[in-house]
Amino acid sequence: MKIKKAVIPAAGFGTRFLPASKAQPKEMLPIVDTPTIQYVIEEVEKAGIDNILMVIGKGKRAIEEHFDRNFELEEELKEKNRLDELRLIQKISAMADIFFVYQKELNGLGDAVHYARGHINNEPFVVLLGDTIIDTNDGTSITSEMIRVYEQFQAPVILLEEVDPQKVSRYGIVGGHTLDENIFEIDSLIEKPSVQDAPSNLAVAGRYILTPDIFECLEQTPRGKNDEIQLTDAMQILLKRRRFYGLKLKGIRHDIGNKLDFIKTNILYAMKREDMGKEVRNFIRKIASKLPPE
Ligand code: G1P
């Protein structure tokens, strides 16, 4: 069955990014001048999907407004003949069909995905974490690549990233074996294991293609790590019924909810921009030459 829908969980408080995330969704934090969530939507669109459900919570209205039309602003830009900016903001509101559902209590990622059940019905779908940008080396959409793997195996696919073995306790970690250079067959999943319990250093990297039977599994999933309903635990239940594959990321995962990643991503993207890249690169050279050794 073709993948036509995407779910973007974006309800979490963003406690790792306080105080900026106190009254502003972390998904709206800009990389140069574009909110993180817009990069995520662009990735979905490039994969040919135009039906997106966002799971949001309290304090996330700015996301809804960002993708809505703003007629007053459009008029203002027209009057001032600022047509480039006008096209830019009109493009955003024409992006995809975006639907919203409210996660009423923050009971974890698994619970957030469960809210998509009525919207998804009986189809496979993609899940993209709203605070994570995935940069492939050649600029393609990682969701497109994952869809190709899904079509080959007709089974769930998770994006995987090799992480420092000392940091496995921050992620969902998979066990299994390599099928070819970048495809992995998964036979176990564990959320935030200790270094000793981790079956590998391959981490779940914020993109999933799931089949609709995940919803039954979510219903059976007890509270796990941090007393939350974990998507990883529900996938472990689904794994008993289905084969599961991983696509190893060749590229960079930017976790914008993490302050250091946020800064690094802004520097990288600013350096690549046509309108300011040269100045940013010169600035970095200048300050780097004055840095004292650590
Ligand atoms: C979530 C998932 C985890 C995954 C991680 C990737 O954890 O539960 O399996 O590895 O995202 O960023 P969180 O970062 O929300 O604690």
Short mmCIF file of C-alpha atoms and ligand atoms in Angstrom, two decimals:
data_model
loop_
_atom_site.label_atom_id
_atom_site.label_comp_id
_atom_site.label_asym_id
_atom_site.label_seq_id
_atom_site.Cartn_x
_atom_site.Cartn_y
_atom_site.Cartn_z
CA MET A 1 0.00 0.00 0.00
CA LYS A 2 1.30 3.46 -0.88
CA ILE A 3 2.35 5.85 1.89
CA LYS A 4 0.16 8.92 1.70
CA LYS A 5 0.16 10.30 5.23
CA ALA A 6 2.68 11.64 7.74
CA VAL A 7 2.40 12.16 11.48
CA ILE A 8 4.56 14.72 13.23
CA PRO A 9 4.56 14.57 17.03
CA ALA A 10 5.30 18.07 18.32
CA ALA A 11 3.63 18.21 21.70
CA GLY A 12 6.53 17.93 24.18
CA PHE A 13 7.44 20.76 26.54
CA GLY A 14 10.98 21.12 25.26
CA THR A 15 12.43 21.19 28.75
CA ARG A 16 15.94 20.80 27.33
CA PHE A 17 15.58 24.23 25.71
CA LEU A 18 14.33 26.37 28.55
CA PRO A 19 13.90 29.29 28.90
CA ALA A 20 13.42 29.77 25.11
CA SER A 21 10.77 27.03 25.00
CA LYS A 22 8.72 28.38 27.91
CA ALA A 23 6.19 30.24 25.75
CA GLN A 24 7.38 29.22 22.29
CA PRO A 25 7.34 25.74 20.73
CA LYS A 26 10.85 24.36 20.30
CA GLU A 27 9.75 23.26 16.81
CA MET A 28 9.53 26.96 15.90
CA LEU A 29 13.17 27.65 16.78
CA PRO A 30 14.71 29.02 13.59
CA ILE A 31 17.64 27.63 11.67
CA VAL A 32 18.85 30.92 10.19
CA ASP A 33 15.38 32.29 9.29
CA THR A 34 13.22 29.19 8.90
CA PRO A 35 11.51 27.33 11.75
CA THR A 36 12.73 23.79 12.31
CA ILE A 37 9.25 22.36 11.67
CA GLN A 38 9.23 23.88 8.18
CA TYR A 39 12.32 21.86 7.20
CA VAL A 40 10.51 18.75 8.44
CA ILE A 41 7.43 19.54 6.35
CA GLU A 42 9.64 20.18 3.31
CA GLU A 43 11.19 16.73 3.75
CA VAL A 44 7.69 15.18 3.79
CA GLU A 45 6.61 17.13 0.70
CA LYS A 46 9.71 16.10 -1.24
CA ALA A 47 8.66 12.51 -0.59
CA GLY A 48 5.34 13.19 -2.34
CA ILE A 49 3.20 13.22 0.81
CA ASP A 50 0.75 16.09 1.24
CA ASN A 51 -1.40 14.89 4.11
CA ILE A 52 0.19 15.69 7.45
CA LEU A 53 -1.15 15.31 10.95
CA MET A 54 0.62 17.21 13.71
CA VAL A 55 0.14 16.13 17.28
CA ILE A 56 0.47 19.28 19.34
CA GLY A 57 -0.17 20.32 22.91
CA LYS A 58 -0.48 23.39 25.08
CA GLY A 59 1.50 26.42 23.97
CA LYS A 60 1.93 25.19 20.39
CA ARG A 61 -0.50 27.54 18.60
CA ALA A 62 2.39 29.31 16.87
CA ILE A 63 2.86 26.17 14.75
CA GLU A 64 -0.76 26.34 13.56
CA GLU A 65 -0.41 30.03 12.77
CA HIS A 66 2.83 29.56 10.90
CA PHE A 67 1.14 27.30 8.35
CA ASP A 68 -2.07 29.36 8.15
CA ARG A 69 -2.51 32.32 5.81
CA ASN A 70 -1.86 35.80 7.17
CA PHE A 71 -3.87 38.12 4.92
CA GLU A 72 -2.86 41.33 6.71
CA LEU A 73 0.81 40.55 6.30
CA GLU A 74 0.27 39.60 2.65
CA GLU A 75 -1.49 42.96 2.00
CA GLU A 76 1.28 44.85 3.74
CA LEU A 77 3.96 43.13 1.66
CA LYS A 78 1.98 43.76 -1.55
CA GLU A 79 1.62 47.46 -0.74
CA LYS A 80 5.33 47.79 -0.09
CA ASN A 81 6.12 45.81 -3.23
CA ARG A 82 8.14 43.28 -1.24
CA LEU A 83 7.28 40.46 -3.60
CA ASP A 84 10.04 38.03 -2.65
CA GLU A 85 8.88 37.97 0.96
CA LEU A 86 5.27 37.72 -0.21
CA ARG A 87 6.05 34.63 -2.29
CA LEU A 88 7.96 33.15 0.63
CA ILE A 89 5.07 33.37 3.07
CA GLN A 90 2.44 32.36 0.50
CA LYS A 91 4.48 29.25 -0.24
CA ILE A 92 4.33 28.23 3.42
CA SER A 93 0.57 28.39 3.71
CA ALA A 94 0.17 26.47 0.44
CA MET A 95 2.50 23.70 1.55
CA ALA A 96 0.48 20.62 2.41
CA ASP A 97 -2.84 19.75 3.98
CA ILE A 98 -1.92 20.02 7.63
CA PHE A 99 -4.26 18.71 10.30
CA PHE A 100 -3.86 19.15 14.03
CA VAL A 101 -4.81 17.02 16.99
CA TYR A 102 -4.19 17.89 20.64
CA GLN A 103 -2.42 15.48 22.95
CA LYS A 104 -4.21 16.38 26.16
CA GLU A 105 -1.70 14.98 28.62
CA LEU A 106 1.94 14.48 27.83
CA ASN A 107 2.23 10.73 28.25
CA GLY A 108 5.13 10.09 25.90
CA LEU A 109 5.90 9.63 22.21
CA GLY A 110 3.92 6.39 21.94
CA ASP A 111 0.84 8.09 23.34
CA ALA A 112 1.30 11.02 20.92
CA VAL A 113 1.42 8.65 17.93
CA HIS A 114 -1.68 6.86 19.25
CA TYR A 115 -3.62 10.12 18.79
CA ALA A 116 -3.16 9.67 15.03
CA ARG A 117 -5.22 6.49 14.91
CA GLY A 118 -8.50 8.08 13.71
CA HIS A 119 -6.68 10.06 11.02
CA ILE A 120 -4.54 7.24 9.70
CA ASN A 121 -7.16 4.46 9.67
CA ASN A 122 -5.74 1.37 8.03
CA GLU A 123 -2.76 2.65 6.07
CA PRO A 124 1.00 2.61 6.54
CA PHE A 125 2.36 6.01 7.50
CA VAL A 126 5.52 7.90 8.27
CA VAL A 127 6.37 9.47 11.64
CA LEU A 128 8.82 12.38 11.81
CA LEU A 129 9.91 14.00 15.06
CA GLY A 130 9.12 17.71 14.74
CA ASP A 131 12.36 18.88 16.37
CA THR A 132 14.72 16.84 14.19
CA ILE A 133 16.14 17.83 10.80
CA ILE A 134 17.79 15.10 8.75
CA ASP A 135 20.45 16.20 6.30
CA THR A 136 21.31 13.65 3.65
CA ASN A 137 24.63 14.17 1.90
CA ASP A 138 23.02 14.76 -1.48
CA GLY A 139 20.05 16.87 -0.37
CA THR A 140 17.44 14.17 -0.99
CA SER A 141 14.61 13.57 1.46
CA ILE A 142 15.41 10.77 3.91
CA THR A 143 11.68 10.01 3.99
CA SER A 144 11.83 9.22 0.24
CA GLU A 145 14.72 6.83 0.85
CA MET A 146 12.83 5.14 3.67
CA ILE A 147 9.74 4.77 1.49
CA ARG A 148 11.87 2.92 -1.07
CA VAL A 149 13.01 0.49 1.63
CA TYR A 150 9.41 0.08 2.79
CA GLU A 151 8.32 -0.69 -0.77
CA GLN A 152 11.07 -3.27 -1.14
CA PHE A 153 10.26 -5.19 2.07
CA GLN A 154 6.61 -4.22 2.73
CA ALA A 155 7.51 -3.91 6.41
CA PRO A 156 8.17 -1.15 8.97
CA VAL A 157 11.39 0.84 8.55
CA ILE A 158 13.25 2.90 11.14
CA LEU A 159 16.01 5.39 10.48
CA LEU A 160 19.14 4.37 12.40
CA GLU A 161 22.20 6.33 13.39
CA GLU A 162 25.45 5.07 14.86
CA VAL A 163 26.04 6.82 18.17
CA ASP A 164 28.90 6.93 20.63
CA PRO A 165 28.55 3.67 22.65
CA GLN A 166 28.73 5.73 25.84
CA LYS A 167 25.58 7.66 24.82
CA VAL A 168 23.20 4.77 24.09
CA SER A 169 21.14 5.56 27.20
CA ARG A 170 19.80 8.71 25.46
CA TYR A 171 18.14 6.79 22.62
CA GLY A 172 16.02 3.90 21.48
CA ILE A 173 18.58 1.22 20.51
CA VAL A 174 18.13 -1.71 18.13
CA GLY A 175 19.68 -5.15 17.87
CA GLY A 176 19.85 -7.30 14.73
CA HIS A 177 22.10 -7.85 11.76
CA THR A 178 23.27 -6.02 8.67
CA LEU A 179 21.69 -7.14 5.39
CA ASP A 180 23.70 -4.94 3.10
CA GLU A 181 25.74 -1.77 3.39
CA ASN A 182 22.95 0.38 4.83
CA ILE A 183 20.00 -1.95 5.52
CA PHE A 184 19.70 -3.62 8.88
CA GLU A 185 17.23 -6.29 9.93
CA ILE A 186 16.04 -5.49 13.44
CA ASP A 187 15.30 -8.23 15.97
CA SER A 188 15.09 -6.21 19.19
CA LEU A 189 14.39 -2.69 20.33
CA ILE A 190 14.99 -1.14 23.72
CA GLU A 191 14.34 2.40 24.90
CA LYS A 192 17.27 4.18 26.55
CA PRO A 193 19.17 1.11 27.75
CA SER A 194 22.22 1.19 30.00
CA VAL A 195 25.56 0.77 28.23
CA GLN A 196 25.64 -2.87 29.44
CA ASP A 197 22.13 -3.70 28.17
CA ALA A 198 22.42 -2.06 24.75
CA PRO A 199 22.38 -4.64 21.92
CA SER A 200 24.36 -2.26 19.63
CA ASN A 201 25.15 1.41 19.20
CA LEU A 202 22.52 1.89 16.48
CA ALA A 203 20.01 4.47 17.64
CA VAL A 204 16.47 5.20 16.50
CA ALA A 205 16.95 8.54 14.75
CA GLY A 206 13.57 10.28 14.66
CA ARG A 207 12.01 8.85 11.45
CA TYR A 208 9.77 5.78 11.23
CA ILE A 209 7.58 4.10 8.66
CA LEU A 210 4.94 2.13 10.51
CA THR A 211 2.09 -0.15 9.62
CA PRO A 212 -1.34 0.55 11.18
CA ASP A 213 -1.17 -2.48 13.50
CA ILE A 214 1.17 -0.34 15.62
CA PHE A 215 -2.01 1.21 17.11
CA GLU A 216 -3.12 -2.13 18.63
CA CYS A 217 0.40 -2.56 19.99
CA LEU A 218 0.29 0.93 21.50
CA GLU A 219 -2.87 -0.04 23.32
CA GLN A 220 -1.08 -2.98 24.89
CA THR A 221 2.02 -0.98 25.79
CA PRO A 222 2.47 -0.36 29.51
CA ARG A 223 4.25 2.72 30.78
CA GLY A 224 8.00 2.32 30.34
CA LYS A 225 11.05 4.59 30.61
CA ASN A 226 10.28 7.85 32.45
CA ASP A 227 6.81 6.47 33.21
CA GLU A 228 5.75 7.27 29.63
CA ILE A 229 4.17 5.21 26.84
CA GLN A 230 7.19 4.60 24.62
CA LEU A 231 6.89 4.12 20.85
CA THR A 232 9.98 1.90 21.05
CA ASP A 233 8.16 -0.50 23.42
CA ALA A 234 5.14 -0.68 21.09
CA MET A 235 7.46 -1.44 18.16
CA GLN A 236 9.02 -4.25 20.20
CA ILE A 237 5.50 -5.76 20.50
CA LEU A 238 4.92 -5.34 16.75
CA LEU A 239 8.26 -7.00 16.09
CA LYS A 240 6.78 -10.28 17.29
CA ARG A 241 4.37 -10.19 14.34
CA ARG A 242 6.36 -8.50 11.62
CA ARG A 243 9.84 -8.17 10.21
CA PHE A 244 11.37 -4.77 10.91
CA TYR A 245 14.10 -3.01 8.95
CA GLY A 246 16.49 -0.17 9.64
CA LEU A 247 18.01 2.27 7.19
CA LYS A 248 21.41 3.48 8.38
CA LEU A 249 21.75 7.23 8.03
CA LYS A 250 24.53 8.52 5.83
CA GLY A 251 24.27 12.15 6.72
CA ILE A 252 23.63 14.27 9.79
CA ARG A 253 20.79 14.28 12.30
CA HIS A 254 20.22 17.69 13.84
CA ASP A 255 18.35 17.48 17.14
CA ILE A 256 17.20 21.06 17.50
CA GLY A 257 15.80 20.46 20.99
CA ASN A 258 19.42 20.17 22.08
CA LYS A 259 21.13 23.55 22.59
CA LEU A 260 24.52 22.55 21.24
CA ASP A 261 23.01 20.94 18.13
CA PHE A 262 20.88 24.04 17.61
CA ILE A 263 23.94 26.30 17.56
CA LYS A 264 25.96 23.94 15.33
CA THR A 265 23.09 23.58 12.85
CA ASN A 266 22.64 27.33 12.61
CA ILE A 267 26.34 27.80 11.89
CA LEU A 268 26.38 25.04 9.26
CA TYR A 269 23.26 26.29 7.47
CA ALA A 270 24.33 29.94 7.62
CA MET A 271 27.71 29.04 6.08
CA LYS A 272 25.92 27.37 3.16
CA ARG A 273 23.53 30.26 2.45
CA GLU A 274 24.01 32.19 -0.77
CA ASP A 275 22.98 35.52 0.73
CA MET A 276 25.27 35.43 3.77
CA GLY A 277 27.51 32.35 3.57
CA LYS A 278 30.66 34.19 2.55
CA GLU A 279 30.39 36.71 5.37
CA VAL A 280 29.62 34.02 7.92
CA ARG A 281 32.60 31.92 6.79
CA ASN A 282 34.90 34.96 7.01
CA PHE A 283 33.57 35.77 10.47
CA ILE A 284 34.23 32.21 11.65
CA ARG A 285 37.78 32.27 10.24
CA LYS A 286 38.39 35.56 12.02
CA ILE A 287 37.19 34.46 15.44
CA ALA A 288 38.74 30.98 15.10
CA SER A 289 42.20 32.49 14.60
CA LYS A 290 41.84 34.33 17.90
CA LEU A 291 40.66 31.36 19.95
CA PRO A 292 42.94 30.33 22.80
CA PRO A 293 43.86 26.64 22.89
CA GLU A 294 41.62 24.51 25.20
C1 G1P B 1 12.87 9.79 21.33
C2 G1P B 1 12.65 8.27 21.20
C3 G1P B 1 13.99 7.55 21.09
C4 G1P B 1 14.81 8.13 19.94
C5 G1P B 1 14.96 9.66 20.12
C6 G1P B 1 15.66 10.27 18.91
O1 G1P B 1 13.46 10.06 22.58
O2 G1P B 1 11.91 7.81 22.32
O3 G1P B 1 13.77 6.18 20.89
O4 G1P B 1 16.07 7.51 19.87
O5 G1P B 1 13.69 10.28 20.27
O6 G1P B 1 15.85 11.62 19.09
P1 G1P B 1 13.50 11.54 23.25
O7 G1P B 1 14.64 12.24 22.59
O8 G1P B 1 12.17 12.17 22.95
O9 G1P B 1 13.71 11.31 24.72
#
